[in-house]
Amino acid sequence: MAGEDLSKAAADIAGVVTLIEEIARQTKLLSINAGIEAANAGQWGTGFKVLSGEIGKLAARTTQSTTEIAAQIDAVTSLIQKSLAANQEISGLISEVNEQTQNISSSANEQKKATEQIAERMRRTMTNVEVSNNNLQTVKAASERSAASAEQLLAGVGEVDSATKSMGDTIDRLSKGLRAM
């Protein structure tokens, strides 16, 4: 809004400059008319003729000054318009940056949620691995006990086999001894 206010102020000043230019034109016309009247008055109009000349010079300087002021006002107005255009472009860029920042923030939040879900799944997996590891340790211990029992059973079977052979040998001897009798 400040740029628009400056544009309005520049337009107001240009209006004043136009008014001053009009006054300078009228003053120049009055100076010319006064010069004509002074010439018509003859020698009595000599002082009036000098005054008329000075008023004409003043009107010319006023016209020149108002032309310079008008050029400066045009330059300032042009700069204000360029500034307003640049501000609008910057505002557009800021809006784009804000939108992109919101998109990045949204994406970061989504990534954070996904990372939290992955971390939770990893914790569950680790818990399951620990449970599985404990179960494997239990199975290993049971297998070791079973192996030890199997070895004992095998040793017992070996003893029974030896006893059976020994009994068979004894029965064969008894049987031979009974036949021989």
Short mmCIF file of C-alpha atoms in Angstrom, two decimals:
data_model
loop_
_atom_site.label_atom_id
_atom_site.label_comp_id
_atom_site.label_asym_id
_atom_site.label_seq_id
_atom_site.Cartn_x
_atom_site.Cartn_y
_atom_site.Cartn_z
CA MET A 1 0.00 0.00 0.00
CA ALA A 2 2.90 2.39 0.63
CA GLY A 3 3.82 2.21 -3.07
CA GLU A 4 0.27 3.09 -4.05
CA ASP A 5 0.36 5.98 -1.60
CA LEU A 6 3.60 7.19 -3.20
CA SER A 7 2.02 6.93 -6.67
CA LYS A 8 -0.95 9.00 -5.49
CA ALA A 9 1.36 11.58 -3.89
CA ALA A 10 3.37 11.79 -7.13
CA ALA A 11 0.13 12.30 -9.10
CA ASP A 12 -0.92 15.03 -6.66
CA ILE A 13 2.45 16.77 -7.08
CA ALA A 14 2.13 16.46 -10.86
CA GLY A 15 -1.25 18.19 -10.55
CA VAL A 16 0.35 21.05 -8.62
CA VAL A 17 3.14 21.28 -11.21
CA THR A 18 0.52 21.51 -13.97
CA LEU A 19 -1.17 24.33 -12.05
CA ILE A 20 2.17 26.14 -11.68
CA GLU A 21 2.83 25.71 -15.42
CA GLU A 22 -0.58 27.25 -16.17
CA ILE A 23 0.16 30.17 -13.84
CA ALA A 24 3.57 30.62 -15.56
CA ARG A 25 1.87 30.70 -19.00
CA GLN A 26 -0.63 33.26 -17.79
CA THR A 27 2.18 35.27 -16.20
CA LYS A 28 4.07 35.18 -19.51
CA LEU A 29 0.95 36.41 -21.33
CA LEU A 30 0.52 39.16 -18.76
CA SER A 31 4.20 40.07 -19.20
CA ILE A 32 3.71 40.30 -22.97
CA ASN A 33 0.55 42.37 -22.56
CA ALA A 34 2.35 44.58 -20.05
CA GLY A 35 5.21 45.02 -22.54
CA ILE A 36 2.72 46.04 -25.23
CA GLU A 37 1.04 48.51 -22.87
CA ALA A 38 4.46 49.87 -21.84
CA ALA A 39 5.38 50.37 -25.48
CA ASN A 40 2.06 52.14 -26.07
CA ALA A 41 2.73 54.38 -23.07
CA GLY A 42 5.98 55.62 -24.56
CA GLN A 43 8.56 57.08 -22.23
CA TRP A 44 6.15 56.90 -19.28
CA GLY A 45 6.03 53.15 -19.71
CA THR A 46 9.81 52.58 -19.53
CA GLY A 47 9.81 51.42 -15.90
CA PHE A 48 6.80 49.30 -16.60
CA LYS A 49 8.64 47.78 -19.61
CA VAL A 50 11.62 46.77 -17.39
CA LEU A 51 9.23 45.26 -14.86
CA SER A 52 7.41 43.43 -17.65
CA GLY A 53 10.75 42.01 -18.90
CA GLU A 54 11.64 40.75 -15.42
CA ILE A 55 8.19 39.17 -15.03
CA GLY A 56 8.70 37.47 -18.43
CA LYS A 57 12.10 36.11 -17.30
CA LEU A 58 10.52 34.88 -14.07
CA ALA A 59 7.73 33.19 -16.04
CA ALA A 60 10.33 31.51 -18.32
CA ARG A 61 12.37 30.26 -15.33
CA THR A 62 9.16 29.01 -13.70
CA THR A 63 8.23 27.14 -16.89
CA GLN A 64 11.73 25.62 -17.09
CA SER A 65 11.65 24.61 -13.41
CA THR A 66 8.19 23.05 -13.68
CA THR A 67 9.39 21.07 -16.74
CA GLU A 68 12.35 19.76 -14.72
CA ILE A 69 10.08 18.95 -11.76
CA ALA A 70 7.66 17.13 -14.10
CA ALA A 71 10.57 15.04 -15.49
CA GLN A 72 11.69 14.15 -11.96
CA ILE A 73 8.11 13.24 -11.00
CA ASP A 74 7.90 10.99 -14.08
CA ALA A 75 11.18 9.33 -13.09
CA VAL A 76 9.98 8.81 -9.48
CA THR A 77 6.63 7.48 -10.73
CA SER A 78 8.44 5.04 -13.01
CA LEU A 79 10.62 3.86 -10.11
CA ILE A 80 7.55 3.46 -7.91
CA GLN A 81 5.83 1.37 -10.58
CA LYS A 82 8.94 -0.80 -10.97
CA SER A 83 9.13 -1.14 -7.19
CA LEU A 84 5.47 -2.18 -7.01
CA ALA A 85 6.00 -4.74 -9.77
CA ALA A 86 9.09 -6.10 -7.97
CA ASN A 87 7.16 -6.26 -4.68
CA GLN A 88 4.36 -8.20 -6.39
CA GLU A 89 6.89 -10.60 -7.87
CA ILE A 90 8.57 -11.01 -4.48
CA SER A 91 5.18 -11.62 -2.85
CA GLY A 92 4.50 -14.32 -5.44
CA LEU A 93 7.87 -15.92 -4.76
CA ILE A 94 7.26 -15.78 -1.01
CA SER A 95 3.90 -17.49 -1.53
CA GLU A 96 5.60 -20.21 -3.58
CA VAL A 97 8.28 -20.64 -0.91
CA ASN A 98 5.61 -20.87 1.79
CA GLU A 99 3.73 -23.50 -0.23
CA GLN A 100 6.91 -25.48 -0.81
CA THR A 101 7.82 -25.19 2.87
CA GLN A 102 4.40 -26.56 3.82
CA ASN A 103 4.86 -29.41 1.33
CA ILE A 104 8.29 -30.18 2.77
CA SER A 105 6.90 -30.04 6.30
CA SER A 106 4.07 -32.38 5.33
CA SER A 107 6.51 -34.78 3.67
CA ALA A 108 8.79 -34.65 6.70
CA ASN A 109 5.84 -35.49 8.96
CA GLU A 110 4.89 -38.41 6.70
CA GLN A 111 8.49 -39.64 6.74
CA LYS A 112 8.59 -39.29 10.51
CA LYS A 113 5.43 -41.40 10.84
CA ALA A 114 6.82 -44.00 8.42
CA THR A 115 10.10 -44.09 10.36
CA GLU A 116 8.21 -44.51 13.63
CA GLN A 117 6.22 -47.38 12.11
CA ILE A 118 9.42 -49.01 10.85
CA ALA A 119 11.02 -48.59 14.29
CA GLU A 120 7.95 -50.16 15.94
CA ARG A 121 8.07 -53.09 13.51
CA MET A 122 11.79 -53.47 14.20
CA ARG A 123 11.10 -53.55 17.96
CA ARG A 124 8.44 -56.22 17.42
CA THR A 125 10.78 -58.18 15.18
CA MET A 126 13.55 -57.97 17.79
CA THR A 127 11.10 -59.15 20.45
CA ASN A 128 10.05 -62.04 18.18
CA VAL A 129 13.72 -62.88 17.51
CA GLU A 130 14.41 -62.89 21.25
CA VAL A 131 11.40 -65.14 21.88
CA SER A 132 12.50 -67.41 19.03
CA ASN A 133 16.05 -67.44 20.41
CA ASN A 134 14.74 -68.35 23.87
CA ASN A 135 12.58 -71.08 22.32
CA LEU A 136 15.60 -72.39 20.40
CA GLN A 137 17.61 -72.45 23.63
CA THR A 138 14.80 -74.39 25.29
CA VAL A 139 14.63 -76.82 22.34
CA LYS A 140 18.43 -77.17 22.39
CA ALA A 141 18.40 -77.94 26.11
CA ALA A 142 15.57 -80.45 25.60
CA SER A 143 17.48 -81.99 22.67
CA GLU A 144 20.61 -82.27 24.80
CA ARG A 145 18.57 -83.96 27.57
CA SER A 146 16.97 -86.26 24.97
CA ALA A 147 20.40 -87.10 23.56
CA ALA A 148 21.67 -87.88 27.06
CA SER A 149 18.58 -90.04 27.73
CA ALA A 150 19.07 -91.79 24.38
CA GLU A 151 22.70 -92.50 25.27
CA GLN A 152 21.58 -93.91 28.61
CA LEU A 153 18.90 -95.95 26.88
CA LEU A 154 21.42 -97.19 24.34
CA ALA A 155 23.79 -98.12 27.15
CA GLY A 156 20.90 -99.92 28.88
CA VAL A 157 20.02 -101.71 25.64
CA GLY A 158 23.68 -102.69 25.30
CA GLU A 159 23.58 -104.14 28.80
CA VAL A 160 20.33 -105.95 28.07
CA ASP A 161 21.89 -107.26 24.83
CA SER A 162 24.96 -108.44 26.72
CA ALA A 163 22.77 -109.99 29.39
CA THR A 164 20.64 -111.62 26.70
CA LYS A 165 23.72 -113.04 24.98
CA SER A 166 25.08 -114.16 28.30
CA MET A 167 21.76 -115.81 29.11
CA GLY A 168 21.70 -117.40 25.69
CA ASP A 169 25.17 -118.76 26.24
CA THR A 170 24.15 -120.09 29.64
CA ILE A 171 21.00 -121.68 28.19
CA ASP A 172 23.09 -123.26 25.42
CA ARG A 173 25.47 -124.69 27.97
CA LEU A 174 22.66 -125.94 30.14
CA SER A 175 21.00 -127.38 27.12
CA LYS A 176 24.21 -129.15 26.10
CA GLY A 177 24.73 -130.28 29.65
CA LEU A 178 21.17 -131.67 29.77
CA ARG A 179 21.55 -133.45 26.51
CA ALA A 180 24.77 -134.87 27.56
CA MET A 181 23.18 -136.30 30.66
#
